[in-house]
Tab-separated table of N, CA and C in Angstrom:
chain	number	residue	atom	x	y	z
A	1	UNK	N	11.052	14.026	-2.862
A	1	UNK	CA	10.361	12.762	-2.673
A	1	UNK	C	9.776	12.255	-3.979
A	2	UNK	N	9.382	13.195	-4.890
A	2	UNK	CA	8.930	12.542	-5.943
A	2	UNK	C	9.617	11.871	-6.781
A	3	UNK	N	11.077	12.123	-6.478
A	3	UNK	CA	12.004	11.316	-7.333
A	3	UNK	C	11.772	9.702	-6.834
A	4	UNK	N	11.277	9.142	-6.241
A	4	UNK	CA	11.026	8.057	-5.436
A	4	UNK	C	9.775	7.403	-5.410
A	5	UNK	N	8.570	8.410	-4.955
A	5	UNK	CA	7.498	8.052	-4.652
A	5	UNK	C	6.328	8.931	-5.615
A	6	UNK	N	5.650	8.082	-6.304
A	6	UNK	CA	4.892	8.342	-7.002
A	6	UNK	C	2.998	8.438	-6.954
A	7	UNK	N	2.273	9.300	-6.979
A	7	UNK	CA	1.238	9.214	-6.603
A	7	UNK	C	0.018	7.987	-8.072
A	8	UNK	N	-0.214	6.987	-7.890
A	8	UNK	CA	-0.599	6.446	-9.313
A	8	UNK	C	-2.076	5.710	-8.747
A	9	UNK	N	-3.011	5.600	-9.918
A	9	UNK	CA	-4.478	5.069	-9.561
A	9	UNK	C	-4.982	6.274	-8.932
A	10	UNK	N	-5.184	7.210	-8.385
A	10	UNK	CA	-5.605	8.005	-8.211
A	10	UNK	C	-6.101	9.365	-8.584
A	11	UNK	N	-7.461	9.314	-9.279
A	11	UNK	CA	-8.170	10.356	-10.053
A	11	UNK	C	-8.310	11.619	-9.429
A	12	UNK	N	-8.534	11.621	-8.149
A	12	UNK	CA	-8.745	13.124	-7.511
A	12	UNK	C	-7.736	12.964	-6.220
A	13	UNK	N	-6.183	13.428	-6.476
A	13	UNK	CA	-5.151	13.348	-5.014
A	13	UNK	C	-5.774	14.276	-3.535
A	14	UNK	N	-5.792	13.033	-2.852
A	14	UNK	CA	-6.060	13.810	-1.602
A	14	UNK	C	-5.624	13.477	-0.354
A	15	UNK	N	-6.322	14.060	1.233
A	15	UNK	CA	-5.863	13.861	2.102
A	15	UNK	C	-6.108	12.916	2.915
A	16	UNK	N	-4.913	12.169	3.453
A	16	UNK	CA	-5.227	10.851	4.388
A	16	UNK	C	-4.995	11.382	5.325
A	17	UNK	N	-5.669	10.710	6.907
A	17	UNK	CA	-5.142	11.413	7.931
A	17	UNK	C	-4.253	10.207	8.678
A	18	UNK	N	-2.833	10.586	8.828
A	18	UNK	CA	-1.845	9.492	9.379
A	18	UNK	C	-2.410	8.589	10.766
A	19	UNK	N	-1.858	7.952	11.437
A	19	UNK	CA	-2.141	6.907	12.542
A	19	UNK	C	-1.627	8.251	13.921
A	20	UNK	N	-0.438	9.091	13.681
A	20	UNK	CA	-0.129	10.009	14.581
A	20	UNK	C	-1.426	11.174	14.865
A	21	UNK	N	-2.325	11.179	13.495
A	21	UNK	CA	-3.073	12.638	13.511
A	21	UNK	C	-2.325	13.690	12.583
A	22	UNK	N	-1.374	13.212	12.104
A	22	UNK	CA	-0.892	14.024	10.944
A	22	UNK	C	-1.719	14.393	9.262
A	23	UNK	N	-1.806	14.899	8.905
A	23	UNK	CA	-1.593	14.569	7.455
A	23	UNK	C	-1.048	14.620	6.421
A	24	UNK	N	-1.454	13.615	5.449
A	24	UNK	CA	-0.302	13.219	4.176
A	24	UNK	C	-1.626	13.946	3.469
A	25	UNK	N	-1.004	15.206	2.525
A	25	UNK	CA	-2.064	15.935	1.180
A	25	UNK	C	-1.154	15.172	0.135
A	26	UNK	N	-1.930	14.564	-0.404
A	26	UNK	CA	-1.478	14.125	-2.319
A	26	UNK	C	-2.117	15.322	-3.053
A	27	UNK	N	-2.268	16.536	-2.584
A	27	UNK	CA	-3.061	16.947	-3.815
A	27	UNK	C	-1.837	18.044	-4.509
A	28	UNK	N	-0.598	18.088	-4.071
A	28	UNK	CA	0.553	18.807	-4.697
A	28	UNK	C	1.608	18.084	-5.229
A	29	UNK	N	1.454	16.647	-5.005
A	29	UNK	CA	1.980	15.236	-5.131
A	29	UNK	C	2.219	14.594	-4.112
A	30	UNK	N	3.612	14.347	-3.984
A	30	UNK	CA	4.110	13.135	-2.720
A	30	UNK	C	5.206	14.371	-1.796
A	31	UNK	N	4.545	14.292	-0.863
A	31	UNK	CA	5.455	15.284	0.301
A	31	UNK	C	6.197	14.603	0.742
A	32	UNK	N	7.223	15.493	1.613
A	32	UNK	CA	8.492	14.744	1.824
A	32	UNK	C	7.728	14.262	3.088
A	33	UNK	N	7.008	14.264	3.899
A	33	UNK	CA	6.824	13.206	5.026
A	33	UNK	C	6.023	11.665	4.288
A	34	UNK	N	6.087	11.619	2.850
A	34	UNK	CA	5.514	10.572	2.498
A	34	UNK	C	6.371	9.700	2.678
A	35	UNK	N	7.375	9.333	2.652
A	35	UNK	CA	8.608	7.967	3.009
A	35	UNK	C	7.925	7.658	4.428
A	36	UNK	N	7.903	8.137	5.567
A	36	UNK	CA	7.438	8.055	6.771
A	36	UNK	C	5.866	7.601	6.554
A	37	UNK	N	5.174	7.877	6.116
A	37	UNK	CA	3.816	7.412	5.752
A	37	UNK	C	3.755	6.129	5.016
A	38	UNK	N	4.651	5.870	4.278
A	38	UNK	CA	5.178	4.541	3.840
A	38	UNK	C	5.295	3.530	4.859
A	39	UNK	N	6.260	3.878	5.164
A	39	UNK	CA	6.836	3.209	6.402
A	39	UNK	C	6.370	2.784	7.898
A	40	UNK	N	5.081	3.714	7.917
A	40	UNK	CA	4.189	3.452	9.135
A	40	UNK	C	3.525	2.980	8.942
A	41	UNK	N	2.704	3.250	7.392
A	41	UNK	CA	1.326	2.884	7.124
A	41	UNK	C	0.024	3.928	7.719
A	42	UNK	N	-0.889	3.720	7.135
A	42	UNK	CA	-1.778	4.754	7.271
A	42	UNK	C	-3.358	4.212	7.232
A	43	UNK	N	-4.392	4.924	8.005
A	43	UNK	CA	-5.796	3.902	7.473
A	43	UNK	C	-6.185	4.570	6.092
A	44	UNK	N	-6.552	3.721	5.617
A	44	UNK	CA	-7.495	4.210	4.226
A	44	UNK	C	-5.855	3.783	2.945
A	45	UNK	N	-5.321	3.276	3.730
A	45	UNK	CA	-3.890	3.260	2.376
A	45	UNK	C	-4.390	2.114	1.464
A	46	UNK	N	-5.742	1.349	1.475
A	46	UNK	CA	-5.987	0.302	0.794
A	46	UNK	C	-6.612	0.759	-0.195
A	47	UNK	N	-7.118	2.222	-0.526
A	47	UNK	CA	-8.172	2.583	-1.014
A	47	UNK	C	-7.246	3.179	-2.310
A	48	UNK	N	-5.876	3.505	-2.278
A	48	UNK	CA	-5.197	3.851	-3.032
A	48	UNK	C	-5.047	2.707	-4.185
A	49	UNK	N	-5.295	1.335	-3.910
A	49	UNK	CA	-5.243	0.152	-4.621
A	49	UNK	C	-6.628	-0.205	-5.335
A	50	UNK	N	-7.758	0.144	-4.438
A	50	UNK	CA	-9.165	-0.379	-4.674
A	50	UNK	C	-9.492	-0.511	-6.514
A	51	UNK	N	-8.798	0.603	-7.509
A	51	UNK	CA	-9.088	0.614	-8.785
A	51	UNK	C	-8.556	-0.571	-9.168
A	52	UNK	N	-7.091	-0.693	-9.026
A	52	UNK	CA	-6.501	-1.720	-9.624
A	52	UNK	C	-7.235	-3.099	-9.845
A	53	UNK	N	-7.096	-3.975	-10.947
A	53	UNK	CA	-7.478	-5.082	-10.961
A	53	UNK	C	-6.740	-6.250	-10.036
A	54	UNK	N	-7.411	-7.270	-10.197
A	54	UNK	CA	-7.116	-8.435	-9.081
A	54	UNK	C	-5.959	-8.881	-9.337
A	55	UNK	N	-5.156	-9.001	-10.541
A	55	UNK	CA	-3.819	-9.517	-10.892
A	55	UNK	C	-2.857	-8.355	-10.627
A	56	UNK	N	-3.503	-6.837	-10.687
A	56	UNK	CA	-2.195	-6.321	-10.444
A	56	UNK	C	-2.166	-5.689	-8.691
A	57	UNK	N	-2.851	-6.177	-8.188
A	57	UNK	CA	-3.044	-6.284	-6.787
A	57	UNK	C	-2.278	-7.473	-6.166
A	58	UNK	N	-2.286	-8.914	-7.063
A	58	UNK	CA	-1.575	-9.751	-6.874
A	58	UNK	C	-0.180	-9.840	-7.271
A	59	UNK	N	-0.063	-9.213	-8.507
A	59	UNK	CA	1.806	-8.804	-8.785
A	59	UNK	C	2.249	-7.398	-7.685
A	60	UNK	N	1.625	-7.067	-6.778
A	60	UNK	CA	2.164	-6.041	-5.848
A	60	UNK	C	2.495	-6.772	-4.326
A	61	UNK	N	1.242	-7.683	-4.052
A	61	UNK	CA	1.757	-8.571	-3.249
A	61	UNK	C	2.671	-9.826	-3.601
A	62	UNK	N	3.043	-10.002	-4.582
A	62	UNK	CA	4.393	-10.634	-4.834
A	62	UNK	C	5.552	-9.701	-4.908
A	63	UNK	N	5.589	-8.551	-5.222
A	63	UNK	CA	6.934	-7.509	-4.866
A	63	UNK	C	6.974	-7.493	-3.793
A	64	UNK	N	5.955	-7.432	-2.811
A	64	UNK	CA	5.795	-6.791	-1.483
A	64	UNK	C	6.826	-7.405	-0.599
A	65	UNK	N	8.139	-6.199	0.199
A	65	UNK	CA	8.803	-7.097	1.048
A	65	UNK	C	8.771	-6.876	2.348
A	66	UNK	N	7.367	-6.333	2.556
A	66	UNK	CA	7.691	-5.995	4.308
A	66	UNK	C	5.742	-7.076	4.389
A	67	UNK	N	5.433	-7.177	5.496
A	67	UNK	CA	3.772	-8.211	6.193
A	67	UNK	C	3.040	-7.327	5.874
A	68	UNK	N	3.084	-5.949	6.333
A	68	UNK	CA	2.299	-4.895	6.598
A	68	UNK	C	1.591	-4.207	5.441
A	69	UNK	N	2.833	-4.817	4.118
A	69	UNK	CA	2.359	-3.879	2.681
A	69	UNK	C	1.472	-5.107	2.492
A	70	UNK	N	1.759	-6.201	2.478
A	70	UNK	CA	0.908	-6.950	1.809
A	70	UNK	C	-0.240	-7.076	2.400
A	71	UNK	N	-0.273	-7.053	3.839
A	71	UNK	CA	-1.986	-7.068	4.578
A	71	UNK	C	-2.458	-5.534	4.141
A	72	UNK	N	-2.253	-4.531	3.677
A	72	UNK	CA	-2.578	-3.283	3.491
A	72	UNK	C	-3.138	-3.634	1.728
A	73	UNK	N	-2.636	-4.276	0.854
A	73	UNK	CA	-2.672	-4.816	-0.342
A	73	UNK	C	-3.845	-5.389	-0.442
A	74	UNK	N	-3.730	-6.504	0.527
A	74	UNK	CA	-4.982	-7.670	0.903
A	74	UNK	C	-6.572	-6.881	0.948
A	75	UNK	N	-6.230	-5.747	1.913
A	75	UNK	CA	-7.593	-5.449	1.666
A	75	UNK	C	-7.942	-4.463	0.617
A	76	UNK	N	-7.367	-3.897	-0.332
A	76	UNK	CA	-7.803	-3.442	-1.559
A	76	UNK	C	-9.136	-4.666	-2.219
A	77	UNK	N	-9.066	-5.677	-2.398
A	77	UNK	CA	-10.104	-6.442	-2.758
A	77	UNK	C	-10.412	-7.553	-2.217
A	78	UNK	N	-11.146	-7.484	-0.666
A	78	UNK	CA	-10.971	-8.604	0.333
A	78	UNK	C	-12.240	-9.148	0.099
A	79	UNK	N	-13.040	-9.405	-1.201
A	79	UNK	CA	-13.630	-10.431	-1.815
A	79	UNK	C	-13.346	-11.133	-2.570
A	80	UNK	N	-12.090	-11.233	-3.040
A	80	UNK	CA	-11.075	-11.771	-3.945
A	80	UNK	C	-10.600	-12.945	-3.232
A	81	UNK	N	-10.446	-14.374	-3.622
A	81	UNK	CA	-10.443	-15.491	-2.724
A	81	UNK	C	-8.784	-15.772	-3.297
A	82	UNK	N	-8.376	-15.274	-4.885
A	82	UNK	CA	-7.064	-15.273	-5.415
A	82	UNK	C	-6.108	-14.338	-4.576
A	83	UNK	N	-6.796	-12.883	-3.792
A	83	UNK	CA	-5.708	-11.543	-3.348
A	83	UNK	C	-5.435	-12.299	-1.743
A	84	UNK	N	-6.697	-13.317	-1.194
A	84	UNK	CA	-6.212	-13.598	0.037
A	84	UNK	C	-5.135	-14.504	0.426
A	85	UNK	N	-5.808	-15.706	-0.906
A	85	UNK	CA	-4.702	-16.549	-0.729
A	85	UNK	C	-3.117	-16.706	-0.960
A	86	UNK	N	-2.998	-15.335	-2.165
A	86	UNK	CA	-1.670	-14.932	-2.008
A	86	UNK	C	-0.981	-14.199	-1.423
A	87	UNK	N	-2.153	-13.719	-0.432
A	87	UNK	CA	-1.737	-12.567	0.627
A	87	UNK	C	-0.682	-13.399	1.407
A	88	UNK	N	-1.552	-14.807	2.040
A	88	UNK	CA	-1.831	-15.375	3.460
A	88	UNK	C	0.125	-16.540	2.769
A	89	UNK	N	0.028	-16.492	1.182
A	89	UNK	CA	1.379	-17.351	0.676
A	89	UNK	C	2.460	-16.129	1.114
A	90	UNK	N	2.216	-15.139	0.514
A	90	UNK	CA	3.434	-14.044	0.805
A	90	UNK	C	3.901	-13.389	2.525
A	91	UNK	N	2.821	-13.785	2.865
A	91	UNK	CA	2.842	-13.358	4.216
A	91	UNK	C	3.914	-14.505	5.106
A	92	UNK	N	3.396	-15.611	4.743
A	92	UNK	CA	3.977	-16.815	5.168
A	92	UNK	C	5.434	-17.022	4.603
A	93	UNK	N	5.780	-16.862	3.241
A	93	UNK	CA	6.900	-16.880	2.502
A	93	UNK	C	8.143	-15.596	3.248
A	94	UNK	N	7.540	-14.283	3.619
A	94	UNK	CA	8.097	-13.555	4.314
A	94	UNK	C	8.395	-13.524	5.832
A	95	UNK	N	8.069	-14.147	6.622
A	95	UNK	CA	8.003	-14.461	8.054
A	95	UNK	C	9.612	-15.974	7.768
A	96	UNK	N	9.328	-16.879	6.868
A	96	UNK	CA	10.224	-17.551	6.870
A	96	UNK	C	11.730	-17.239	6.617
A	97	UNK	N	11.622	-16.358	5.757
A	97	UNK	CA	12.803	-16.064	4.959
A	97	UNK	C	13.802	-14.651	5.466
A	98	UNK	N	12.913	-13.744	6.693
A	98	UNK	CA	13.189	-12.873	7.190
A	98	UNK	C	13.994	-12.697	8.406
C-alpha cells in the first residue's frame, strides 16, 4: 500500500477508529486496509488536513474527484469562507459532470 498511499502532515502517526469499528494504525505507515479507509471515509479524516494551509486545502479540493473527499477537505478549515466556497464550486462542478 505504500507504494500508493502515503502518510503526509502528520507529526505523530496514529490511530483512527473506522465508521465499521475497525482500525486504521498510521503508526507503521499506510496498511493495506488503508485503500478501503479511503474509499469509505473515516471520522476524524479532516484532522489529517487541519496543518495544511488554506490554499493547499484549496488545490486538494480542486484535485478532488469523488463529493465525499471534498466535504471531508471542507472541514479541515471550516472558518475559511475561500475552503467553503470552493468546496460548495467543486461539489457542484462534480454532481454535473458525473
Amino acid at each position: 500500500m505504500n507504494k500508493f498511499l502515503e502518510v503526509i502532515n502528520l507529526e505523530v502517526p496514529c490511530v483512527f477508529i473506522l465508521n465499521d469499528g475497525t482500525r486504521l494504525d498510521l503508526r507503521g505507515g499506510v496498511p493495506k486496509s488503508g485503500l478501503k479507509a479511503y474509499r469509505d471515509g473515516f471520522p476524524g479524516a479532516e484532522e489529517l488536513f487541519k496543518k495544511d494551509k488554506v490554499s493547499e486545502v484549496i488545490g486538494l479540493i480542486n484535485k478532488a474527484k469523488r463529493p465525499q473527499d471534498v466535504e471531508i477537505l471542507a472541514l479541515a478549515k471550516p472558518e475559511s469562507v475561500a475552503v467553503k466556497d470552493a468546496a460548495k464550486a467543486k461539489i457542484e462542478w462534480l454532481k454535473e459532470n458525473q
